[in-house]
Short mmCIF file of C-alpha atoms and ligand atoms in Angstrom, two decimals:
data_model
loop_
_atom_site.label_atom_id
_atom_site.label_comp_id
_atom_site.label_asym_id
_atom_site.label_seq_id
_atom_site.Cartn_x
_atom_site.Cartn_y
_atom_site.Cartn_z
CA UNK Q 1 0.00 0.00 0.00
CA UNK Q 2 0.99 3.65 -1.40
CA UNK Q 3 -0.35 6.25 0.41
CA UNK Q 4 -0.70 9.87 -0.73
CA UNK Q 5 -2.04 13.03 1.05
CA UNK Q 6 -3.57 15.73 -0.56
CA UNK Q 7 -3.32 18.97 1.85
CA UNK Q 8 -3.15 23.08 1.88
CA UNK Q 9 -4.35 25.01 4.70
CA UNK Q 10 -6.61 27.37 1.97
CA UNK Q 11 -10.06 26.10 1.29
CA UNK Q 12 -10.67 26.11 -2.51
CA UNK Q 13 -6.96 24.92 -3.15
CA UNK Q 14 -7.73 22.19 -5.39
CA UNK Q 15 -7.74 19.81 -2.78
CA UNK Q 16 -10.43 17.89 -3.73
CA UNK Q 17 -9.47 18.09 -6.49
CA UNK Q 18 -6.64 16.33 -6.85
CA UNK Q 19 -7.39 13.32 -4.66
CA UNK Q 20 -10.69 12.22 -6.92
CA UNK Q 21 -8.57 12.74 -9.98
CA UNK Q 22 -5.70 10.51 -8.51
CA UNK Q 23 -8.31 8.37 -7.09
CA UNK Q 24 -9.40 8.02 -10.69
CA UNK Q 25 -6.36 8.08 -12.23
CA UNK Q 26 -5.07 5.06 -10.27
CA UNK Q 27 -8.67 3.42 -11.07
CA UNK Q 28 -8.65 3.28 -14.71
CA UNK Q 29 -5.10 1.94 -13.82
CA UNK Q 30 -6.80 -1.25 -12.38
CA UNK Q 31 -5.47 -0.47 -9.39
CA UNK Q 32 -6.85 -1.22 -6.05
CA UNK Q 33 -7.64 2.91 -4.44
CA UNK Q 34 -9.42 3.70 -1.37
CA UNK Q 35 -10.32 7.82 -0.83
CA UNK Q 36 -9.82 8.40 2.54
CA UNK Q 37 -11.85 11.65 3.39
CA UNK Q 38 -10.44 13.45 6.50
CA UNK Q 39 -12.39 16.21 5.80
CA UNK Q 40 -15.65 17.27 7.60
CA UNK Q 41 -17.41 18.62 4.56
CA UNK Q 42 -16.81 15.34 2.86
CA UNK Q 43 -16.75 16.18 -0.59
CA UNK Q 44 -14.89 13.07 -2.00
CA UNK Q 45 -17.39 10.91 -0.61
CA UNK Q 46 -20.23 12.64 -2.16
CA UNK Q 47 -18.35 12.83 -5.42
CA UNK Q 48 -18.30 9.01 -4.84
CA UNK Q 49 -21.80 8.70 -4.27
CA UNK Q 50 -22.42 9.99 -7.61
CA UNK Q 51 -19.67 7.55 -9.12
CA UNK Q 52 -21.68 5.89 -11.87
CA UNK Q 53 -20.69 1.54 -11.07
CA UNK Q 54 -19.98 1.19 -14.35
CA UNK Q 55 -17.16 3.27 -14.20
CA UNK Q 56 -13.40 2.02 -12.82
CA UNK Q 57 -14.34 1.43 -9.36
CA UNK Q 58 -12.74 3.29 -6.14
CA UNK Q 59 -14.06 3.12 -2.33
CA UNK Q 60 -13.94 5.61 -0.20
CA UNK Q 61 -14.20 5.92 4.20
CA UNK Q 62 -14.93 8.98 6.20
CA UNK Q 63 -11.27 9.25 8.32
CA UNK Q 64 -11.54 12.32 9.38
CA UNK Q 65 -13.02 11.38 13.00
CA UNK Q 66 -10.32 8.96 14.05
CA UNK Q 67 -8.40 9.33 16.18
CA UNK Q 68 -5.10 6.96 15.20
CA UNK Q 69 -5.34 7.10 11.29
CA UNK Q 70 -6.62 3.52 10.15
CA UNK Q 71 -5.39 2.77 6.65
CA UNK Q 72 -6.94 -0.11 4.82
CA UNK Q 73 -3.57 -2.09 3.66
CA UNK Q 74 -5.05 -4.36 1.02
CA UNK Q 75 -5.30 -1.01 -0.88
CA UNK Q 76 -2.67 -0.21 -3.88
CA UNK Q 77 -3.28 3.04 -3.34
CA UNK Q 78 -4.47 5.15 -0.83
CA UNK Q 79 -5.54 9.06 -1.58
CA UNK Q 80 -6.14 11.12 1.79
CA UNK Q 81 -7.63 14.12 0.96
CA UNK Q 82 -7.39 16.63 3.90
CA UNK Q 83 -9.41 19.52 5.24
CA UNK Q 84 -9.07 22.96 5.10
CA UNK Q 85 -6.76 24.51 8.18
CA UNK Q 86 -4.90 21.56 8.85
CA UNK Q 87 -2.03 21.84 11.21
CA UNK Q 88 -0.94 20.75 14.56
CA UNK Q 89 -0.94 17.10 15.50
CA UNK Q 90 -3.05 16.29 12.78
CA UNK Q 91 -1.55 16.93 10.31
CA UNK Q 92 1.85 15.54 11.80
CA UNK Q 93 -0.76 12.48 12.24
CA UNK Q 94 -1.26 12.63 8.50
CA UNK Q 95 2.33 13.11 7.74
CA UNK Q 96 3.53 10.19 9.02
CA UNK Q 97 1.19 8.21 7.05
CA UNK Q 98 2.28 9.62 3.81
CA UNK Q 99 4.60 8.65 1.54
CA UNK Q 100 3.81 11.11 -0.60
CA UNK Q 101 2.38 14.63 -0.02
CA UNK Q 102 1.02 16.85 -2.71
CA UNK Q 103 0.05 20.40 -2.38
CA UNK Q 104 -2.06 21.90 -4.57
CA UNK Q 105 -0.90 25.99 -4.87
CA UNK Q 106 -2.81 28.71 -6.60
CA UNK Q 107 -0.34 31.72 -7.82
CA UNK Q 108 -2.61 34.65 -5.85
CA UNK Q 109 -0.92 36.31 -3.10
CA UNK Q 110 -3.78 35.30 -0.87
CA UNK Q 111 -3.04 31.68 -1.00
CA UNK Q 112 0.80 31.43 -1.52
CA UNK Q 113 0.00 33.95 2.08
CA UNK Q 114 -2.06 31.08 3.23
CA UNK Q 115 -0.07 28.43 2.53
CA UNK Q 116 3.47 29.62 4.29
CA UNK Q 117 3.16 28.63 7.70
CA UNK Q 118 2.05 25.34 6.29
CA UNK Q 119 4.88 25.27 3.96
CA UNK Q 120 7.50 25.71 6.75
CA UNK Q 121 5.75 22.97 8.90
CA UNK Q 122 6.14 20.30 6.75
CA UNK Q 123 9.60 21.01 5.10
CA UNK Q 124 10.80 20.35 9.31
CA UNK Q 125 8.63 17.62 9.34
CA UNK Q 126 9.64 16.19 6.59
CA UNK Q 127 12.74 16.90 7.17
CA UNK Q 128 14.62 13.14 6.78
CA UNK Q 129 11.89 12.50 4.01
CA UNK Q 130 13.49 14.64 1.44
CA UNK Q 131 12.17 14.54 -1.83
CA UNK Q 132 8.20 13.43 -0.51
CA UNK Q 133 6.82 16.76 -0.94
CA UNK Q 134 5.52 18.09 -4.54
CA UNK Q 135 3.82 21.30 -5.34
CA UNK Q 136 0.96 21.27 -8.22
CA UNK Q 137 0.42 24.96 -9.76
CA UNK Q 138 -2.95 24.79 -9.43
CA UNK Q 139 -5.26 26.86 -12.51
CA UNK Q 140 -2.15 28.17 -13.71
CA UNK Q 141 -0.20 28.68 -17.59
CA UNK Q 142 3.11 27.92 -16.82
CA UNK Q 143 4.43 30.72 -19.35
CA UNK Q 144 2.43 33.52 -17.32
CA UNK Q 145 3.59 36.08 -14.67
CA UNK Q 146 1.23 33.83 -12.27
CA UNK Q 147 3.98 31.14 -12.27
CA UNK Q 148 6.99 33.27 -12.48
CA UNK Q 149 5.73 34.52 -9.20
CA UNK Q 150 4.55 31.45 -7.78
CA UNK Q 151 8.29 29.63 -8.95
CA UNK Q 152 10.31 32.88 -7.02
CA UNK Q 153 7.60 32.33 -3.67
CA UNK Q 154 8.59 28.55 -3.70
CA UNK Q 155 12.80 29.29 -3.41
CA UNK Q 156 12.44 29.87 0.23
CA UNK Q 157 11.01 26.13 0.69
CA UNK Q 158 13.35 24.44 -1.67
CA UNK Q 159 9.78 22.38 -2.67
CA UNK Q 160 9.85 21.53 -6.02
CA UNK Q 161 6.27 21.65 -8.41
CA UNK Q 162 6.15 18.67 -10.30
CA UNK Q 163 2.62 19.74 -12.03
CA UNK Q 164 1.15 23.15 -13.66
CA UNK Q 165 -2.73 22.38 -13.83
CA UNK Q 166 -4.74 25.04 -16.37
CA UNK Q 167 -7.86 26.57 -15.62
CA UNK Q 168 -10.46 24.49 -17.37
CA UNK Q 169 -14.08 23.61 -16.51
CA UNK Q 170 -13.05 19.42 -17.63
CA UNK Q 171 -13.01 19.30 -13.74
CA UNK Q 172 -15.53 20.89 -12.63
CA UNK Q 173 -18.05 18.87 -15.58
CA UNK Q 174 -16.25 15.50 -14.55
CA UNK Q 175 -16.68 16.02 -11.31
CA UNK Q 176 -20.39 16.86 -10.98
CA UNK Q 177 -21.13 13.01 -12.63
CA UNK Q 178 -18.62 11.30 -10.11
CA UNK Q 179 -15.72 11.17 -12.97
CA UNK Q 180 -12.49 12.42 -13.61
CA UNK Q 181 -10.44 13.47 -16.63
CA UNK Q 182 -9.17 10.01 -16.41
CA UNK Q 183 -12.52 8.58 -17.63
CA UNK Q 184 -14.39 8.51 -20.65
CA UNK Q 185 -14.99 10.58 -22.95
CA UNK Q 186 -11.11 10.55 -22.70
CA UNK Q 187 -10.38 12.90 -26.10
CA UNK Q 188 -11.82 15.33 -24.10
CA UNK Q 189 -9.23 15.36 -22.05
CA UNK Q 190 -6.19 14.53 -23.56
CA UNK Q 191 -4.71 17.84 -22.88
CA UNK Q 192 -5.29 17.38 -18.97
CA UNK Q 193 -4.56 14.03 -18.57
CA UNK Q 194 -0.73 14.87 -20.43
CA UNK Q 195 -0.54 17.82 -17.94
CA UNK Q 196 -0.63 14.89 -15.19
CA UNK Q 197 2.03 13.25 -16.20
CA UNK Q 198 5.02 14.52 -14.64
CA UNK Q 199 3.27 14.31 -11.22
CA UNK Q 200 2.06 10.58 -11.92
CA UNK Q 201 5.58 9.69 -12.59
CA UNK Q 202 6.84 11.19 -9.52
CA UNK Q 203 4.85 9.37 -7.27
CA UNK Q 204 5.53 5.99 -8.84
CA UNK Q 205 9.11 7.16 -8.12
N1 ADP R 301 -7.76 23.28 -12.42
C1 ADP R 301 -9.01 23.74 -12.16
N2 ADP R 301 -9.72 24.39 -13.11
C2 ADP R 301 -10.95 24.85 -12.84
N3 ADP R 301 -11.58 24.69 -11.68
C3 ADP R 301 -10.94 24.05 -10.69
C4 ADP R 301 -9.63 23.56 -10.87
N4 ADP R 301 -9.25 22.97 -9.72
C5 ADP R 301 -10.26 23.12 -8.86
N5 ADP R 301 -11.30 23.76 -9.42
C6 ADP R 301 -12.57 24.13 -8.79
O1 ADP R 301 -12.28 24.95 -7.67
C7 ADP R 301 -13.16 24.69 -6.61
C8 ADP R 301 -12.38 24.34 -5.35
O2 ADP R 301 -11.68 23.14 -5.56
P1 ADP R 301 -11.64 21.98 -4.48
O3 ADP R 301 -10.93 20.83 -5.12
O4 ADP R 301 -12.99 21.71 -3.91
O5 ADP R 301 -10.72 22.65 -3.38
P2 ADP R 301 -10.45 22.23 -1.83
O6 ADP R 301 -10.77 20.78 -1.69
O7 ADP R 301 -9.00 22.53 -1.63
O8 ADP R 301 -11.32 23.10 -1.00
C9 ADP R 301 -14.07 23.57 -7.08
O9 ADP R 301 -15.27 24.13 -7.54
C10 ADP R 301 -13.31 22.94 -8.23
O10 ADP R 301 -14.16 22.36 -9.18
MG1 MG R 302 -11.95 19.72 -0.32
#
């Protein structure tokens, strides 16, 4: 079992996001993948609920009320996607689960503001882990100011982003029928699904 978390402090991050579409991704893959919602709101699990069974199959468990983190080891893949405002012991909880963390980043001044603290937290905790943290430029060009700036904000946390994500409403469609740009109609998403790639291979790595 692989296990992946999903977090930024900001609500609206991309979050969500990212875990059904890895969720998905890993699905269509054949693999085994459990969503793990820690978050209150549970939007994974009611983008699950509307998961037509026809589709590449993933299951999905509320975890955000446990106390020790139970992770279901017959899974391939595990995607943990975290609340909003995690910090603290929690997210140290989290942390230690990982072997992979992703952070989803918008290029506004709000959320790279957001996000520092957070930032700064897990590079210590993560400290002997090197290498286990990725940033994905979330609705961003990566030939625009937006990531310029985002690219100079990310030198003080020596994080590297190993996606750039555009703006496109493929995610927002997909995700209001429980899919993902990893299921059909897939020529509608061939541009997405290559902008995936480098992050994919990363966390195979
Ligand atoms: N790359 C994107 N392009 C367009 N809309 C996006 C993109 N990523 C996220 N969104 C939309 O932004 C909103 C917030 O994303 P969400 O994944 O719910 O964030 P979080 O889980 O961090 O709160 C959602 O409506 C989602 O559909
Ligand atoms: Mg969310």
């Amino acid at each position: 079992m692989r296990a992946v978390l999903v977090a930024n402090p900001k609500g609206g991050a991309g979050k969500t996001t990212l875990a059904t579409n890895l969720a998905g991704h890993f699905a269509n893959q054949g693999k085994k993948v459990t969503l793990c919602d820690l978050d209150r709101q549970q939007s994974a699990l009611r983008w699950m609920a509307f998961r037509d069974p026809e589709m590449a199959a993933v299951t999905g468990y509320f975890g955000g009320n446990q106390v020790v983190l139970n992770m279901p080891r017959e899974a391939d893949w595990v995607v943990l996607d975290a609340p909003a405002g995690l910090q603290g012991y929690k997210l140290s909880d989290y942390l230690r689960e990982a072997d992979r963390v992703v952070v989803p980043l918008v290029p506004s001044i709000f959320d790279m503001a957001a996000t520092e603290d957070f930032l700064n937290s897990i590079r210590n905790e993560m400290r002997s882990r090197r290498g286990r943290v990725g940033i994905v430029a979330m609705r961003v060009d990566p030939r625009t100011k937006a990531a310029t700036m985002l690219e100079e904000f990310l030198k003080h946390f020596d994080i590297p982003i190993v996606a750039y994500l555009r703006n496109t409403q493929n995610y927002v469609n997909a995700a209001a029928g429980g899919a993902t740009i990893f299921d059909p109609p897939r020529a509608k998403h061939r541009r997405d699904v290559e902008q995936w790639e480098p992050l994919l291979r990363w966390l195979e790595k």
